[in-house]
Coordinates of N, CA, C and O in Angstrom, one line a residue:
D46 N 70.5 -1.9 49.1 CA 69.7 -1.4 48.0 C 68.8 -0.3 48.4 O 68.4 -0.3 49.5
R47 N 68.6 0.6 47.4 CA 67.7 1.7 47.6 C 66.2 1.2 47.7 O 65.8 0.3 47.0
V48 N 65.4 1.8 48.5 CA 64.0 1.5 48.6 C 63.2 2.6 48.0 O 63.5 3.7 48.1
S49 N 62.2 2.0 47.2 CA 61.3 3.0 46.5 C 59.8 2.6 46.9 O 59.5 1.5 47.1
L50 N 59.1 3.7 47.0 CA 57.6 3.6 47.4 C 56.9 4.0 46.2 O 57.1 5.1 45.6
L51 N 56.0 3.2 45.7 CA 55.2 3.4 44.6 C 53.7 3.4 45.0 O 53.3 2.6 45.8
V52 N 52.9 4.4 44.6 CA 51.5 4.5 44.9 C 50.8 4.4 43.6 O 50.8 5.3 42.8
F53 N 50.0 3.3 43.4 CA 49.2 3.1 42.2 C 47.8 3.6 42.4 O 47.1 3.3 43.5
V54 N 47.4 4.6 41.5 CA 46.1 5.2 41.7 C 45.3 5.2 40.3 O 45.9 4.8 39.3
S55 N 44.1 5.8 40.4 CA 43.3 5.9 39.2 C 42.4 7.1 39.4 O 42.0 7.4 40.6
F56 N 42.1 7.7 38.3 CA 41.1 8.8 38.4 C 39.6 8.3 38.8 O 38.7 9.1 39.0
S57 N 39.4 7.0 38.8 CA 38.2 6.5 39.3 C 38.0 6.7 40.8 O 36.9 6.5 41.4
M58 N 39.1 6.9 41.5 CA 39.1 7.1 42.9 C 38.5 8.4 43.3 O 38.5 9.4 42.5
P59 N 38.0 8.6 44.4 CA 37.4 9.9 44.9 C 38.5 11.0 44.9 O 39.7 10.7 45.2
E60 N 38.2 12.1 44.4 CA 39.2 13.2 44.2 C 39.9 13.5 45.5 O 41.1 13.8 45.5
Q61 N 39.1 13.5 46.6 CA 39.7 13.9 48.0 C 40.7 12.8 48.3 O 41.8 13.2 48.9
S62 N 40.5 11.5 48.0 CA 41.5 10.5 48.3 C 42.7 10.7 47.5 O 43.9 10.5 48.0
L63 N 42.6 11.1 46.2 CA 43.7 11.3 45.3 C 44.5 12.5 45.8 O 45.7 12.5 45.9
R64 N 43.8 13.6 46.3 CA 44.6 14.8 46.7 C 45.3 14.5 48.0 O 46.5 14.9 48.2
R65 N 44.7 13.7 48.9 CA 45.4 13.3 50.1 C 46.7 12.5 49.9 O 47.7 12.7 50.4
L66 N 46.5 11.5 48.9 CA 47.6 10.6 48.7 C 48.8 11.4 48.0 O 49.9 11.1 48.2
L67 N 48.4 12.3 47.1 CA 49.4 13.1 46.3 C 50.2 13.9 47.4 O 51.4 14.0 47.3
A68 N 49.5 14.6 48.3 CA 50.2 15.3 49.3 C 51.1 14.5 50.2 O 52.3 14.9 50.5
Q69 N 50.6 13.3 50.6 CA 51.4 12.5 51.4 C 52.6 11.9 50.6 O 53.8 11.9 51.1
A70 N 52.4 11.5 49.3 CA 53.5 10.9 48.5 C 54.6 12.0 48.3 O 55.7 11.7 48.3
S71 N 54.2 13.2 48.2 CA 55.2 14.2 47.9 C 56.1 14.4 49.1 O 57.3 14.7 48.9
R72 N 55.6 14.2 50.3 CA 56.4 14.4 51.5 C 57.5 13.3 51.7 O 58.5 13.5 52.3
V73 N 57.2 12.1 51.1 CA 58.2 11.0 51.2 C 58.9 10.7 49.9 O 59.5 9.6 49.7
R74 N 58.6 11.4 48.8 CA 59.1 11.3 47.4 C 58.8 9.9 46.9 O 59.5 9.2 46.2
A75 N 57.5 9.5 47.1 CA 57.0 8.3 46.5 C 56.6 8.6 45.1 O 56.2 9.8 44.7
R76 N 56.5 7.7 44.2 CA 56.1 7.8 42.9 C 54.6 7.5 42.8 O 54.3 6.4 43.3
V77 N 53.8 8.4 42.2 CA 52.4 8.1 42.1 C 52.1 7.7 40.6 O 52.4 8.5 39.7
L78 N 51.5 6.5 40.4 CA 51.4 6.0 39.1 C 50.0 5.8 38.6 O 49.2 5.2 39.4
L79 N 49.7 6.1 37.4 CA 48.4 5.8 36.8 C 48.7 4.7 35.7 O 49.7 4.6 35.1
R80 N 47.7 4.0 35.4 CA 47.8 2.9 34.4 C 47.8 3.4 33.0 O 48.6 2.9 32.2
G81 N 47.0 4.4 32.7 CA 46.9 4.9 31.4 C 46.3 6.3 31.3 O 46.2 6.9 32.3
L82 N 45.9 6.6 30.1 CA 45.4 8.0 29.9 C 43.9 8.0 30.1 O 43.2 7.1 30.0
V83 N 43.4 9.2 30.5 CA 42.0 9.4 30.7 C 41.5 9.6 29.2 O 41.9 10.4 28.4
G84 N 40.4 8.8 28.9 CA 39.9 8.8 27.5 C 40.8 8.8 26.4 O 40.6 9.4 25.3
D85 N 41.9 8.0 26.6 CA 43.0 7.8 25.6 C 43.5 9.2 25.0 O 43.9 9.3 23.9
S86 N 43.4 10.2 25.9 CA 43.8 11.5 25.5 C 45.0 12.1 26.5 O 44.6 12.3 27.6
L87 N 46.1 12.4 26.0 CA 47.1 13.0 26.7 C 46.7 14.4 27.2 O 46.9 14.7 28.4
P88 N 46.2 15.3 26.3 CA 45.8 16.6 26.8 C 44.7 16.5 28.0 O 44.8 17.2 29.0
E89 N 43.7 15.6 27.8 CA 42.7 15.4 28.9 C 43.4 15.0 30.1 O 43.0 15.4 31.2
T90 N 44.2 14.0 30.0 CA 45.0 13.5 31.2 C 45.8 14.5 31.9 O 45.7 14.7 33.1
A91 N 46.5 15.3 31.1 CA 47.4 16.4 31.7 C 46.4 17.5 32.4 O 46.8 17.9 33.5
N92 N 45.3 17.7 31.8 CA 44.4 18.7 32.5 C 43.9 18.2 33.8 O 43.8 18.9 34.8
R93 N 43.6 16.9 33.9 CA 43.0 16.2 35.1 C 44.2 16.2 36.2 O 43.9 16.5 37.3
V94 N 45.4 15.9 35.7 CA 46.5 15.9 36.7 C 46.7 17.3 37.2 O 46.9 17.6 38.4
R95 N 46.8 18.4 36.3 CA 47.0 19.7 36.7 C 45.9 20.2 37.7 O 46.2 20.8 38.7
S96 N 44.7 19.9 37.4 CA 43.6 20.3 38.3 C 43.7 19.6 39.6 O 43.3 20.2 40.6
L97 N 44.1 18.4 39.7 CA 44.2 17.7 40.9 C 45.4 18.2 41.8 O 45.3 18.4 42.9
I98 N 46.6 18.5 41.1 CA 47.8 18.8 41.8 C 47.7 20.2 42.3 O 48.1 20.6 43.4
G99 N 47.1 21.1 41.3 CA 47.2 22.5 41.7 C 48.6 23.1 41.8 O 49.4 22.8 41.0
R100 N 48.9 23.7 43.0 CA 50.2 24.2 43.2 C 51.1 23.3 44.0 O 52.2 23.7 44.4
A101 N 50.7 22.1 44.3 CA 51.4 21.2 45.1 C 52.7 20.8 44.4 O 52.7 20.9 43.1
S102 N 53.7 20.3 45.1 CA 54.9 19.8 44.5 C 54.8 18.3 44.1 O 55.8 17.7 43.7
A103 N 53.6 17.8 44.1 CA 53.4 16.4 43.8 C 53.4 16.2 42.2 O 53.2 17.1 41.5
G104 N 53.6 15.0 41.8 CA 53.5 14.6 40.4 C 52.9 13.2 40.2 O 52.8 12.4 41.1
M105 N 52.5 13.0 39.0 CA 52.0 11.6 38.6 C 52.7 11.2 37.4 O 53.0 12.0 36.6
A106 N 52.8 9.9 37.2 CA 53.3 9.3 35.9 C 52.4 8.2 35.4 O 51.6 7.7 36.2
I107 N 52.5 8.1 34.2 CA 51.6 7.0 33.5 C 52.7 5.8 33.3 O 53.6 6.0 32.6
D108 N 52.3 4.7 33.9 CA 53.3 3.6 33.9 C 52.5 2.2 33.9 O 52.4 1.5 34.9
P109 N 52.0 1.8 32.7 CA 51.2 0.5 32.7 C 52.1 -0.6 33.0 O 51.6 -1.6 33.6
Q110 N 53.4 -0.6 32.7 CA 54.3 -1.7 33.0 C 54.4 -1.9 34.5 O 54.6 -3.1 34.9
A111 N 54.4 -0.9 35.2 CA 54.5 -1.0 36.7 C 53.2 -1.8 37.2 O 53.4 -2.6 38.1
F112 N 52.2 -1.4 36.7 CA 50.9 -2.1 37.1 C 51.0 -3.6 36.9 O 50.6 -4.4 37.7
E113 N 51.6 -4.0 35.7 CA 51.7 -5.4 35.3 C 52.8 -6.0 36.2 O 52.6 -7.1 36.7
A114 N 54.0 -5.3 36.3 CA 55.1 -5.9 37.0 C 54.7 -6.3 38.5 O 55.2 -7.3 39.0
F115 N 54.0 -5.4 39.1 CA 53.6 -5.7 40.5 C 52.2 -6.2 40.7 O 51.6 -6.3 41.7
D116 N 51.6 -6.6 39.5 CA 50.2 -7.3 39.5 C 49.2 -6.5 40.3 O 48.4 -7.0 41.2
V117 N 49.2 -5.2 40.0 CA 48.2 -4.4 40.6 C 46.8 -4.6 40.0 O 46.5 -4.3 38.9
Q118 N 45.9 -5.0 40.8 CA 44.5 -5.3 40.5 C 43.5 -4.3 40.9 O 42.3 -4.2 40.4
A119 N 43.8 -3.6 41.9 CA 42.9 -2.5 42.5 C 43.7 -1.4 43.0 O 44.9 -1.5 43.2
V120 N 43.1 -0.2 43.1 CA 43.7 1.0 43.6 C 43.0 1.5 44.7 O 41.7 1.3 44.9
P121 N 43.6 2.3 45.6 CA 45.0 2.4 45.6 C 45.8 1.2 46.1 O 45.3 0.4 47.0
T122 N 47.0 1.0 45.5 CA 47.9 0.0 46.0 C 49.3 0.7 46.3 O 49.7 1.5 45.6
F123 N 49.8 0.3 47.4 CA 51.1 0.9 47.9 C 52.1 -0.3 47.9 O 52.0 -1.3 48.4
V124 N 53.2 0.0 47.2 CA 54.3 -1.0 47.0 C 55.6 -0.4 47.5 O 56.1 0.6 47.0
L125 N 56.2 -1.1 48.4 CA 57.6 -0.8 48.9 C 58.5 -1.8 48.2 O 58.3 -3.0 48.4
T126 N 59.5 -1.3 47.5 CA 60.3 -2.2 46.7 C 61.8 -1.8 46.9 O 62.1 -0.7 47.1
R127 N 62.7 -2.9 46.7 CA 64.1 -2.6 46.8 C 64.7 -2.5 45.4 O 64.2 -3.0 44.5
G128 N 65.8 -1.7 45.3 CA 66.4 -1.5 44.0 C 65.6 -0.5 43.1 O 65.0 0.4 43.6
S129 N 65.7 -0.6 41.9 CA 65.1 0.3 41.0 C 63.6 0.2 41.0 O 63.0 -0.8 41.1
A130 N 62.9 1.5 41.0 CA 61.5 1.4 40.9 C 61.0 1.2 39.5 O 59.9 1.3 39.1
D131 N 62.0 1.0 38.6 CA 61.6 0.8 37.1 C 61.3 -0.7 37.0 O 62.1 -1.6 37.1
P132 N 60.0 -0.9 36.7 CA 59.5 -2.3 36.5 C 60.2 -3.1 35.3 O 60.0 -4.2 35.3
R133 N 60.7 -2.3 34.4 CA 61.3 -3.0 33.2 C 62.5 -3.8 33.7 O 63.0 -4.7 32.9
G134 N 63.0 -3.5 34.9 CA 64.2 -4.2 35.3 C 63.9 -5.6 36.0 O 64.8 -6.2 36.5
C135 N 62.7 -6.0 36.0 CA 62.3 -7.2 36.6 C 61.1 -7.9 35.9 O 60.3 -7.2 35.3
R136 N 61.0 -9.1 36.1 CA 59.8 -9.9 35.7 C 58.9 -9.8 36.9 O 59.2 -9.6 38.0
E137 N 57.6 -10.1 36.6 CA 56.5 -10.1 37.6 C 56.9 -10.7 38.9 O 56.7 -10.2 40.0
A138 N 57.3 -12.0 38.8 CA 57.7 -12.8 40.0 C 58.8 -12.1 40.8 O 58.8 -12.1 42.0
A139 N 59.9 -11.6 40.1 CA 60.9 -11.0 40.7 C 60.5 -9.6 41.4 O 60.9 -9.4 42.5
C140 N 59.7 -8.9 40.8 CA 59.2 -7.6 41.3 C 58.4 -8.0 42.6 O 58.7 -7.3 43.7
A141 N 57.5 -8.8 42.5 CA 56.7 -9.3 43.7 C 57.5 -9.9 44.8 O 57.3 -9.6 46.0
A142 N 58.5 -10.6 44.5 CA 59.4 -11.2 45.5 C 60.2 -10.2 46.3 O 60.5 -10.5 47.5
D143 N 60.6 -9.2 45.7 CA 61.3 -8.1 46.4 C 60.6 -6.9 46.7 O 61.1 -5.8 46.5
S144 N 59.3 -7.1 47.2 CA 58.5 -5.9 47.5 C 57.5 -6.3 48.6 O 57.3 -7.5 48.9
A145 N 57.0 -5.3 49.2 CA 55.9 -5.6 50.1 C 54.7 -4.6 49.7 O 55.0 -3.5 49.3
S146 N 53.5 -5.0 49.8 CA 52.3 -4.1 49.4 C 51.2 -4.3 50.2 O 51.0 -5.2 50.9
V147 N 50.3 -3.2 50.0 CA 49.0 -3.2 50.7 C 48.0 -2.5 49.7 O 48.5 -1.5 49.0
T148 N 46.8 -3.1 49.7 CA 45.8 -2.5 48.8 C 44.6 -2.0 49.6 O 44.2 -2.8 50.5
G149 N 44.1 -0.9 49.4 CA 42.8 -0.5 49.9 C 42.7 1.0 50.1 O 43.8 1.7 50.0
D150 N 41.6 1.5 50.3 CA 41.3 2.9 50.5 C 41.8 3.4 51.8 O 41.0 3.7 52.7
V151 N 43.2 3.5 51.9 CA 43.7 3.9 53.2 C 44.8 5.0 53.0 O 45.1 5.2 51.8
S152 N 45.1 5.7 54.0 CA 46.1 6.7 53.9 C 47.6 6.1 53.7 O 47.8 4.9 54.0
L153 N 48.4 6.9 53.3 CA 49.8 6.4 53.1 C 50.4 6.1 54.4 O 51.1 5.1 54.5
D154 N 50.1 6.8 55.5 CA 50.7 6.6 56.7 C 50.2 5.1 57.2 O 50.9 4.4 57.8
Y155 N 48.9 4.9 57.0 CA 48.4 3.6 57.4 C 49.1 2.5 56.6 O 49.4 1.4 57.2
A156 N 49.2 2.6 55.3 CA 49.9 1.6 54.5 C 51.3 1.4 55.0 O 51.7 0.2 55.0
L157 N 52.0 2.4 55.3 CA 53.4 2.2 55.8 C 53.4 1.5 57.2 O 54.2 0.7 57.4
E158 N 52.5 1.8 58.1 CA 52.3 1.2 59.3 C 52.1 -0.4 59.1 O 52.6 -1.2 59.8
F159 N 51.1 -0.6 58.2 CA 50.8 -2.0 57.9 C 52.0 -2.8 57.4 O 52.2 -3.9 57.8
I160 N 52.7 -2.2 56.5 CA 53.9 -2.9 55.9 C 54.9 -3.1 57.0 O 55.6 -4.2 57.1
A161 N 55.1 -2.1 57.9 CA 56.2 -2.2 58.9 C 55.7 -3.4 59.9 O 56.6 -4.1 60.5
R162 N 54.4 -3.6 60.1 CA 54.0 -4.6 61.0 C 54.0 -6.0 60.4 O 54.2 -7.0 61.1
N163 N 53.7 -6.0 59.1 CA 53.5 -7.3 58.5 C 54.5 -7.8 57.5 O 54.3 -9.0 57.0
S164 N 55.5 -7.1 57.2 CA 56.6 -7.4 56.2 C 58.0 -7.3 56.8 O 58.5 -6.2 56.6
P165 N 58.3 -8.2 57.7 CA 59.6 -8.0 58.4 C 60.8 -7.6 57.5 O 61.5 -6.6 58.0
P166 N 61.0 -8.1 56.3 CA 62.2 -7.6 55.6 C 62.0 -6.1 55.2 O 63.1 -5.4 54.9
F167 N 60.8 -5.5 55.3 CA 60.7 -4.1 54.9 C 60.3 -3.2 56.1 O 60.1 -2.1 56.0
A168 N 60.3 -3.8 57.3 CA 59.8 -3.2 58.5 C 60.6 -1.8 58.7 O 60.0 -0.9 59.0
A169 N 61.9 -1.9 58.7 CA 62.7 -0.8 59.1 C 62.5 0.3 58.1 O 62.4 1.5 58.4
D170 N 62.5 -0.1 56.7 CA 62.3 1.0 55.7 C 60.9 1.6 55.8 O 60.8 2.8 55.6
A171 N 59.9 0.8 56.0 CA 58.5 1.3 56.1 C 58.5 2.2 57.3 O 57.8 3.4 57.2
A172 N 59.0 1.9 58.4 CA 59.0 2.7 59.6 C 59.8 4.0 59.5 O 59.3 5.1 59.9
A173 N 60.8 4.0 58.7 CA 61.6 5.2 58.4 C 60.8 6.1 57.5 O 60.7 7.4 57.8
L174 N 60.2 5.6 56.6 CA 59.3 6.5 55.7 C 58.1 7.0 56.4 O 57.7 8.2 56.3
H175 N 57.5 6.2 57.3 CA 56.4 6.6 58.1 C 56.9 7.7 59.0 O 56.1 8.8 59.2
A176 N 58.0 7.7 59.6 CA 58.5 8.6 60.5 C 58.7 10.0 59.7 O 58.4 11.1 60.2
R177 N 59.2 9.9 58.5 CA 59.5 11.1 57.7 C 58.1 11.8 57.2 O 58.0 13.0 57.3
L178 N 57.2 10.9 57.0 CA 55.8 11.4 56.6 C 55.2 12.1 57.7 O 54.6 13.2 57.6
T179 N 55.2 11.5 59.0 CA 54.5 12.1 60.1 C 55.3 13.3 60.5 O 54.7 14.3 61.0
T180 N 56.6 13.4 60.5 CA 57.4 14.5 61.0 C 57.2 15.7 60.0 O 56.9 16.8 60.4
Q181 N 57.2 15.5 58.6 CA 57.0 16.6 57.7 C 55.6 17.0 57.7 O 55.3 18.1 57.4
G182 N 54.6 16.1 58.1 CA 53.2 16.5 58.2 C 52.9 17.5 59.3 O 51.9 18.1 59.3
Q183 N 53.8 17.5 60.3 CA 53.6 18.3 61.4 C 54.1 19.8 61.3 O 53.9 20.6 62.1
R184 N 54.8 19.9 60.1 CA 55.5 21.3 60.0 C 54.5 22.3 59.5 O 53.5 22.0 58.8

């Protein structure tokens, strides 16, 4: 099965943390997800995303279903999952059962190291993503 890395974030996080996570996520092709719109406004949300991303190749998506499927209660939360990253394909218990996660204001490399150490079924996948992140970060 294909492994997907999801990074759950919010505009309530410090801007510097968001920029760092977006840069790291783009290097490993992780999906960066928001729960909803800023002020219930698509234009306002788009402006915030554009100002945050700038010229980077990163992107963000709005996916409240993913927040529910993986029971994300705090941000940032990092989830490594097998199969489709589309949460509509699983119920909450099934998503959680086939994933490994870590929550806290940490870098993506730390989150991957943590998953590699603490989630044996995902250790090899997390280590491979971590290696790609650190290798591309040195270029």
